[in-house]
PDB file of C-alpha atoms in Angstrom:
ATOM      1  CA  MET A   1      27.892   6.961  14.377  1.00 49.00           C
ATOM      2  CA  PRO A   2      26.368   5.686  11.120  1.00 56.00           C
ATOM      3  CA  ILE A   3      23.553   7.641   9.546  1.00 55.00           C
ATOM      4  CA  ARG A   4      20.218   5.826   9.564  1.00 61.00           C
ATOM      5  CA  PRO A   5      18.656   5.208   6.127  1.00 59.00           C
ATOM      6  CA  THR A   6      15.609   7.325   7.010  1.00 64.00           C
ATOM      7  CA  LEU A   7      17.775  10.272   8.015  1.00 63.00           C
ATOM      8  CA  LEU A   8      19.844   9.840   4.881  1.00 60.00           C
ATOM      9  CA  ALA A   9      16.711   9.725   2.734  1.00 62.00           C
ATOM     10  CA  ALA A  10      15.422  12.916   4.367  1.00 60.00           C
ATOM     11  CA  CYS A  11      18.745  14.709   3.810  1.00 61.00           C
ATOM     12  CA  ALA A  12      18.967  13.469   0.236  1.00 57.00           C
ATOM     13  CA  ALA A  13      15.388  14.570  -0.465  1.00 60.00           C
ATOM     14  CA  LEU A  14      16.138  18.057   0.857  1.00 57.00           C
ATOM     15  CA  LEU A  15      19.268  18.317  -1.230  1.00 55.00           C
ATOM     16  CA  LEU A  16      17.599  16.874  -4.321  1.00 56.00           C
ATOM     17  CA  ASN A  17      14.819  19.433  -4.026  1.00 58.00           C
ATOM     18  CA  HIS A  18      17.562  22.050  -4.235  1.00 53.00           C
ATOM     19  CA  ALA A  19      19.742  20.149  -6.714  1.00 52.00           C
ATOM     20  CA  ALA A  20      20.810  23.354  -8.429  1.00 59.00           C
ATOM     21  CA  ALA A  21      22.557  24.349  -5.201  1.00 76.00           C
ATOM     22  CA  ALA A  22      24.285  20.978  -4.764  1.00 92.00           C
ATOM     23  CA  THR A  23      27.699  20.509  -6.282  1.00 96.00           C
ATOM     24  CA  PRO A  24      28.610  17.287  -8.081  1.00 97.00           C
ATOM     25  CA  GLU A  25      31.007  16.524  -5.222  1.00 97.00           C
ATOM     26  CA  GLN A  26      28.249  16.923  -2.632  1.00 97.00           C
ATOM     27  CA  LEU A  27      25.994  14.605  -4.612  1.00 97.00           C
ATOM     28  CA  TYR A  28      28.831  12.064  -4.814  1.00 97.00           C
ATOM     29  CA  GLN A  29      29.411  12.268  -1.047  1.00 97.00           C
ATOM     30  CA  LEU A  30      25.695  11.722  -0.447  1.00 97.00           C
ATOM     31  CA  ALA A  31      25.868   8.697  -2.753  1.00 97.00           C
ATOM     32  CA  LEU A  32      28.659   7.281  -0.586  1.00 97.00           C
ATOM     33  CA  GLU A  33      26.518   7.839   2.501  1.00 97.00           C
ATOM     34  CA  ALA A  34      23.604   6.105   0.791  1.00 97.00           C
ATOM     35  CA  GLN A  35      25.872   3.170  -0.043  1.00 97.00           C
ATOM     36  CA  SER A  36      26.970   2.931   3.601  1.00 97.00           C
ATOM     37  CA  ALA A  37      23.326   2.998   4.684  1.00 97.00           C
ATOM     38  CA  ARG A  38      22.481   0.340   2.070  1.00 96.00           C
ATOM     39  CA  ALA A  39      20.029   2.751   0.450  1.00 97.00           C
ATOM     40  CA  TYR A  40      20.985   1.563  -3.028  1.00 97.00           C
ATOM     41  CA  PRO A  41      18.208   3.159  -5.120  1.00 96.00           C
ATOM     42  CA  GLN A  42      19.117   6.549  -3.621  1.00 97.00           C
ATOM     43  CA  MET A  43      22.799   5.770  -4.201  1.00 97.00           C
ATOM     44  CA  LEU A  44      22.134   5.176  -7.910  1.00 97.00           C
ATOM     45  CA  ASP A  45      20.058   8.341  -8.234  1.00 97.00           C
ATOM     46  CA  LEU A  46      22.724  10.469  -6.571  1.00 97.00           C
ATOM     47  CA  LEU A  47      25.529   8.857  -8.579  1.00 98.00           C
ATOM     48  CA  ARG A  48      23.682   9.516 -11.832  1.00 98.00           C
ATOM     49  CA  GLN A  49      23.142  13.170 -10.940  1.00 97.00           C
ATOM     50  CA  SER A  50      26.770  13.644  -9.974  1.00 98.00           C
ATOM     51  CA  ALA A  51      28.001  11.719 -13.025  1.00 98.00           C
ATOM     52  CA  ARG A  52      25.812  13.801 -15.363  1.00 98.00           C
ATOM     53  CA  ALA A  53      27.408  16.903 -13.856  1.00 97.00           C
ATOM     54  CA  GLY A  54      30.846  15.532 -14.759  1.00 97.00           C
ATOM     55  CA  ASN A  55      32.122  14.109 -11.469  1.00 98.00           C
ATOM     56  CA  VAL A  56      34.673  11.502 -12.557  1.00 98.00           C
ATOM     57  CA  GLU A  57      34.536   9.565  -9.266  1.00 98.00           C
ATOM     58  CA  ALA A  58      30.765   9.226  -9.590  1.00 98.00           C
ATOM     59  CA  GLN A  59      31.161   8.072 -13.190  1.00 98.00           C
ATOM     60  CA  GLU A  60      33.682   5.417 -12.121  1.00 97.00           C
ATOM     61  CA  MET A  61      31.562   4.226  -9.208  1.00 97.00           C
ATOM     62  CA  LEU A  62      28.358   4.216 -11.240  1.00 97.00           C
ATOM     63  CA  GLY A  63      30.073   2.163 -13.932  1.00 95.00           C
ATOM     64  CA  LEU A  64      31.239  -0.349 -11.349  1.00 94.00           C
ATOM     65  CA  ALA A  65      27.866  -0.502  -9.584  1.00 96.00           C
ATOM     66  CA  LEU A  66      26.092  -1.152 -12.877  1.00 95.00           C
ATOM     67  CA  LEU A  67      28.625  -3.814 -13.825  1.00 91.00           C
ATOM     68  CA  ALA A  68      28.386  -5.627 -10.493  1.00 91.00           C
ATOM     69  CA  GLY A  69      24.671  -5.018 -10.017  1.00 92.00           C
ATOM     70  CA  PRO A  70      22.896  -7.625  -7.894  1.00 94.00           C
ATOM     71  CA  ALA A  71      26.106  -9.552  -7.190  1.00 94.00           C
ATOM     72  CA  VAL A  72      27.222  -6.742  -4.881  1.00 93.00           C
ATOM     73  CA  TYR A  73      24.109  -4.690  -4.126  1.00 94.00           C
ATOM     74  CA  GLY A  74      21.302  -7.223  -4.349  1.00 93.00           C
ATOM     75  CA  PRO A  75      18.166  -6.830  -6.459  1.00 94.00           C
ATOM     76  CA  ALA A  76      17.943  -3.072  -5.842  1.00 93.00           C
ATOM     77  CA  VAL A  77      20.704  -2.483  -8.422  1.00 95.00           C
ATOM     78  CA  PRO A  78      20.143  -4.231 -11.740  1.00 94.00           C
ATOM     79  CA  ALA A  79      23.232  -4.928 -13.824  1.00 92.00           C
ATOM     80  CA  ASP A  80      23.319  -2.821 -16.979  1.00 93.00           C
ATOM     81  CA  ARG A  81      26.498  -3.265 -18.988  1.00 89.00           C
ATOM     82  CA  CYS A  82      25.401  -0.748 -21.614  1.00 90.00           C
ATOM     83  CA  GLU A  83      24.843   2.087 -19.125  1.00 95.00           C
ATOM     84  CA  ALA A  84      27.981   1.047 -17.263  1.00 93.00           C
ATOM     85  CA  THR A  85      29.971   1.352 -20.496  1.00 92.00           C
ATOM     86  CA  HIS A  86      28.570   4.832 -21.079  1.00 95.00           C
ATOM     87  CA  TRP A  87      29.713   6.094 -17.671  1.00 97.00           C
ATOM     88  CA  VAL A  88      33.073   4.356 -17.850  1.00 95.00           C
ATOM     89  CA  ARG A  89      33.722   6.006 -21.221  1.00 95.00           C
ATOM     90  CA  GLN A  90      32.774   9.383 -19.759  1.00 97.00           C
ATOM     91  CA  ALA A  91      35.284   8.918 -16.931  1.00 96.00           C
ATOM     92  CA  PHE A  92      37.959   7.666 -19.339  1.00 96.00           C
ATOM     93  CA  ALA A  93      37.475  10.771 -21.480  1.00 96.00           C
ATOM     94  CA  GLN A  94      38.475  12.776 -18.389  1.00 96.00           C
ATOM     95  CA  GLY A  95      41.689  10.778 -18.006  1.00 95.00           C
ATOM     96  CA  SER A  96      40.578   8.249 -15.386  1.00 95.00           C
ATOM     97  CA  LEU A  97      42.935   5.286 -15.036  1.00 93.00           C
ATOM     98  CA  VAL A  98      40.236   3.425 -13.103  1.00 94.00           C
ATOM     99  CA  ALA A  99      37.942   3.801 -16.104  1.00 94.00           C
ATOM    100  CA  TRP A 100      40.711   2.566 -18.395  1.00 93.00           C
ATOM    101  CA  GLN A 101      40.909  -0.637 -16.323  1.00 92.00           C
ATOM    102  CA  GLN A 102      37.122  -0.972 -16.412  1.00 90.00           C
ATOM    103  CA  LEU A 103      37.163  -0.604 -20.206  1.00 90.00           C
ATOM    104  CA  VAL A 104      39.785  -3.342 -20.478  1.00 88.00           C
ATOM    105  CA  PHE A 105      37.456  -5.601 -18.512  1.00 84.00           C
ATOM    106  CA  LEU A 106      34.436  -4.606 -20.597  1.00 82.00           C
ATOM    107  CA  ASN A 107      36.309  -5.262 -23.841  1.00 79.00           C
ATOM    108  CA  ARG A 108      37.180  -8.772 -22.645  1.00 75.00           C
ATOM    109  CA  ALA A 109      33.518  -9.420 -21.842  1.00 68.00           C
ATOM    110  CA  ARG A 110      32.261  -8.089 -25.160  1.00 63.00           C
ATOM    111  CA  THR A 111      29.727 -10.707 -26.104  1.00 61.00           C
ATOM    112  CA  ALA A 112      26.217 -10.214 -24.845  1.00 56.00           C
ATOM    113  CA  ALA A 113      24.505 -12.841 -22.763  1.00 61.00           C
ATOM    114  CA  ALA A 114      22.318 -15.299 -24.635  1.00 61.00           C
ATOM    115  CA  GLY A 115      19.114 -13.661 -25.791  1.00 58.00           C
ATOM    116  CA  GLN A 116      20.338 -10.102 -25.200  1.00 63.00           C
ATOM    117  CA  ARG A 117      21.424  -7.512 -27.735  1.00 62.00           C
ATOM    118  CA  PRO A 118      24.890  -6.038 -27.340  1.00 64.00           C
ATOM    119  CA  CYS A 119      25.240  -2.346 -26.633  1.00 73.00           C
ATOM    120  CA  SER A 120      25.384  -0.049 -29.611  1.00 61.00           C
ATOM    121  CA  GLY A 121      28.263   2.371 -29.931  1.00 53.00           C
TER     122      GLY A 121
END
């Protein structure tokens, strides 16, 4: 039985209030639940928390979500190639082959869109 977005939001809020007790893996699993419930802002928040704590799967997924942005998740997830690159590099530094493939893609799409500045670093 799928979890309703309101139930997911309540569970996430409880866990986020006690974020020190949550492991990066638990935050990542909650992000997956949020994705399934189409609660994309909560998904991003949970992915960022897990990624900051060093969870390589969250870093990979966050990189992909920020690359795909609205094309996959609609307007709730803006595309941000610069932040995506940051998280992909973090995952690659931990030996992620998924991140290596994402970096290959990012390097092929190096030029910034018209009117936008490229990422620094």
